[in-house]
Amino acid sequence: GNTVGIANDAAANLVSLGSATAAASLTLKAGTGNFSLDGAGATIYAVGATTTTGTITIGGTAQTGIMTFGSSSGNYTTNIASSTSTGVATVNIGSGVNGNTIAIGNGINTSAQIINIAAGASGANSTVNILSGAGSAGTQTANILTGNRAGAVNIATGAAANVTTIGSVTGTAAISMLVGTGNFSLDGAATSVYTFAPSTTSGTINFGGTG
């Protein structure tokens, strides 16, 4: 095979290949000898910087290998759809038709992690949907702090007039609330009104153990 070097001497060369005029095209291919794109330590890489209505595709449609974006031993930042403009982005992660496995914040050490979801600026109307897909086939399970380590779960504890609904009266829907020796507390404001089972007519209300 041939070895071709273009402007690869130790000089500040400026190399241009192709143009963005009309139907001009550029094809780069490699075989099993691999493909390498590299630069200096502080090099800035711009891919599709002037593209506005085109499409940028990374990876094949039948890809079975590993795609790695941001894998460093140092402290770094990875931005996805994080523009500061007024544009509206649609970000799909693992939205295929098969059973995807998606891991977010699965650290490999004991360092603390902070994961923010829809923690936008004040005044924005946000909706977060978890396991709210359509259809009735199959079951859904949402696990929060189900490990063996102690933790704290806060739901709607902000200083706002939050309305919190847990469970429903559909079919055999059920709610189980359990505590250990940490006790159970139900409290409200000084003028709160507590209502228990206002719609129950032929059911049973039990307080206290059978023993």
Coordinates of C-alpha atoms in Angstrom, one line a residue:
G1 CA 0.0 0.0 0.0
N2 CA 0.9 3.6 -0.4
T3 CA 1.9 6.1 2.3
V4 CA 0.7 9.6 1.7
G5 CA 1.7 12.6 3.8
I6 CA 0.1 16.0 3.3
A7 CA 1.6 19.0 5.1
N8 CA 2.8 16.8 7.9
D9 CA 6.1 18.5 8.6
A10 CA 6.8 20.5 11.7
A11 CA 5.4 23.8 10.4
A12 CA 2.2 25.8 11.0
N13 CA 0.5 24.5 7.8
L14 CA -3.0 25.4 6.9
V15 CA -4.7 22.5 5.0
S16 CA -8.1 22.7 3.3
L17 CA -9.9 19.9 1.6
G18 CA -13.0 20.4 -0.4
S19 CA -15.5 23.3 -0.3
A20 CA -19.1 24.0 0.6
T21 CA -20.1 25.2 -2.9
A22 CA -23.1 23.7 -4.6
A23 CA -23.0 19.9 -4.7
A24 CA -19.4 19.6 -3.7
S25 CA -18.8 16.5 -1.5
L26 CA -16.0 14.9 0.5
T27 CA -15.6 11.2 1.4
L28 CA -13.1 9.9 3.9
K29 CA -12.8 6.1 4.2
A30 CA -10.7 3.6 6.2
G31 CA -10.5 -0.1 6.3
T32 CA -9.4 -2.3 9.1
G33 CA -6.4 0.0 9.5
N34 CA -8.7 2.3 11.6
F35 CA -9.4 6.0 11.4
S36 CA -7.7 8.6 13.6
L37 CA -8.6 12.2 14.1
D38 CA -6.3 13.9 16.5
G39 CA -4.6 17.2 17.4
A40 CA -2.7 19.1 20.0
G41 CA -3.6 19.2 23.7
A42 CA -5.7 22.4 23.3
T43 CA -7.1 21.7 19.8
I44 CA -10.7 22.7 19.2
Y45 CA -12.7 20.4 17.0
A46 CA -15.7 21.9 15.1
V47 CA -18.1 19.4 13.3
G48 CA -20.8 20.9 11.2
A49 CA -20.3 24.4 12.6
T50 CA -22.1 26.1 9.7
T51 CA -24.8 23.4 9.2
T52 CA -28.3 24.5 10.0
T53 CA -30.9 22.3 8.3
G54 CA -28.6 19.3 7.6
T55 CA -28.2 16.0 9.5
I56 CA -25.2 14.9 11.5
T57 CA -25.0 11.1 12.0
I58 CA -22.4 9.3 14.1
G59 CA -22.3 5.5 14.0
G60 CA -23.8 3.0 11.6
T61 CA -27.5 2.0 11.5
A62 CA -26.5 -1.6 12.5
Q63 CA -23.8 -0.6 15.1
T64 CA -22.9 -3.2 17.6
G65 CA -19.6 -1.8 18.9
I66 CA -19.0 0.8 21.6
M67 CA -19.6 4.5 21.2
T68 CA -17.8 6.7 23.8
F69 CA -18.4 10.4 24.3
G70 CA -16.4 11.9 27.1
S71 CA -14.3 9.3 28.9
S72 CA -11.5 11.1 30.8
S73 CA -9.7 10.6 34.0
G74 CA -9.8 14.4 34.6
N75 CA -12.6 16.8 35.5
Y76 CA -14.6 17.6 32.4
T77 CA -18.0 18.9 31.1
T78 CA -20.2 17.2 28.5
N79 CA -22.9 19.4 27.0
I80 CA -25.9 17.9 25.1
A81 CA -28.5 20.3 23.7
S82 CA -27.3 23.0 26.2
S83 CA -27.7 26.0 24.0
T84 CA -28.3 29.4 25.7
S85 CA -30.4 30.7 22.8
T86 CA -34.2 30.6 22.7
G87 CA -34.4 27.6 20.5
V88 CA -36.3 24.5 21.7
A89 CA -34.4 21.3 21.7
T90 CA -35.8 17.7 21.5
V91 CA -33.4 15.2 23.1
N92 CA -34.1 11.5 22.8
I93 CA -32.1 9.1 24.8
G94 CA -32.7 5.4 24.4
S95 CA -36.0 6.0 22.6
G96 CA -35.7 2.9 20.4
V97 CA -38.3 0.1 20.1
N98 CA -36.3 -2.5 22.0
G99 CA -35.6 -3.0 25.7
N100 CA -33.0 -0.3 26.4
T101 CA -30.8 -0.2 29.4
I102 CA -30.0 3.5 30.4
A103 CA -27.7 4.4 33.2
I104 CA -27.4 7.9 34.5
G105 CA -25.1 8.8 37.3
N106 CA -24.0 5.3 38.0
G107 CA -20.7 6.3 39.6
I108 CA -17.9 3.7 40.1
N109 CA -16.5 5.3 43.3
T110 CA -17.7 6.9 46.5
S111 CA -17.7 10.5 45.1
A112 CA -20.9 12.4 45.7
Q113 CA -23.2 12.9 42.7
I114 CA -25.7 15.6 41.9
I115 CA -28.3 14.9 39.2
N116 CA -30.7 17.7 38.3
I117 CA -33.9 17.0 36.2
A118 CA -35.9 19.9 35.0
A119 CA -34.3 22.2 37.5
G120 CA -34.8 25.2 35.2
A121 CA -35.1 28.9 35.9
S122 CA -38.0 30.4 37.8
G123 CA -41.0 31.1 35.7
A124 CA -40.7 28.1 33.4
N125 CA -43.5 25.6 33.2
S126 CA -41.9 22.1 33.4
T127 CA -43.4 18.7 33.1
V128 CA -41.5 15.5 34.0
N129 CA -43.0 12.2 33.0
I130 CA -41.7 9.0 34.5
L131 CA -43.2 5.7 33.3
S132 CA -46.2 7.5 31.9
G133 CA -46.4 5.8 28.5
A134 CA -49.6 4.8 26.8
G135 CA -50.9 1.3 26.5
S136 CA -52.0 -1.2 29.1
A137 CA -49.8 -4.2 28.3
G138 CA -46.9 -5.1 30.6
T139 CA -46.1 -3.8 34.0
Q140 CA -44.0 -0.8 35.2
T141 CA -41.8 -0.5 38.2
A142 CA -40.2 2.7 39.6
N143 CA -37.6 2.2 42.2
I144 CA -36.3 5.0 44.4
L145 CA -33.8 4.4 47.2
T146 CA -34.3 0.6 47.2
G147 CA -30.7 -0.1 48.1
N148 CA -29.3 -1.1 51.5
R149 CA -28.0 2.4 52.3
A150 CA -29.8 5.0 54.3
G151 CA -31.3 7.8 52.3
A152 CA -33.9 10.6 52.2
V153 CA -36.7 11.1 49.7
N154 CA -38.3 14.5 49.4
I155 CA -41.4 15.0 47.4
A156 CA -43.0 18.5 46.9
T157 CA -41.3 19.9 50.0
G158 CA -40.6 23.3 48.5
A159 CA -42.0 26.5 49.9
A160 CA -44.9 26.6 47.4
A161 CA -48.5 25.7 47.3
N162 CA -47.8 22.2 45.9
V163 CA -50.6 19.7 45.2
T164 CA -49.4 16.2 45.7
T165 CA -51.4 13.1 44.6
I166 CA -50.3 9.6 45.3
G167 CA -52.1 6.5 44.0
S168 CA -55.6 6.2 42.5
V169 CA -58.9 4.4 43.1
T170 CA -58.8 2.5 39.8
G171 CA -59.2 -1.3 39.9
T172 CA -57.0 -3.1 42.5
A173 CA -54.7 -0.1 43.0
A174 CA -53.1 -0.2 46.5
I175 CA -50.9 1.9 48.7
S176 CA -48.7 0.5 51.5
M177 CA -46.9 2.9 53.9
L178 CA -44.4 1.3 56.3
V179 CA -42.1 2.6 59.0
G180 CA -39.7 1.1 61.4
T181 CA -38.6 2.5 64.8
G182 CA -38.3 6.0 63.1
N183 CA -42.0 6.5 63.8
F184 CA -44.8 7.9 61.6
S185 CA -45.9 11.6 61.5
L186 CA -48.9 13.1 59.7
D187 CA -49.1 16.9 60.3
G188 CA -50.2 20.1 58.6
A189 CA -50.9 23.8 59.3
A190 CA -52.8 25.0 62.3
T191 CA -56.0 25.2 60.3
S192 CA -55.6 22.1 58.2
V193 CA -58.6 19.8 57.6
Y194 CA -57.9 16.0 57.7
T195 CA -60.3 13.8 55.8
F196 CA -60.2 10.0 56.0
A197 CA -62.1 7.7 53.6
P198 CA -64.9 10.1 52.6
S199 CA -65.9 8.0 49.6
T200 CA -65.8 4.6 51.4
T201 CA -69.3 3.2 52.0
S202 CA -69.1 -0.6 52.3
G203 CA -65.4 -1.0 53.2
T204 CA -63.6 -1.3 56.5
I205 CA -61.5 1.2 58.4
N206 CA -59.0 -0.4 60.9
F207 CA -56.8 1.4 63.4
G208 CA -54.4 -0.5 65.6
G209 CA -53.1 -4.0 65.5
T210 CA -55.2 -7.2 65.9
G211 CA -53.2 -8.0 69.0

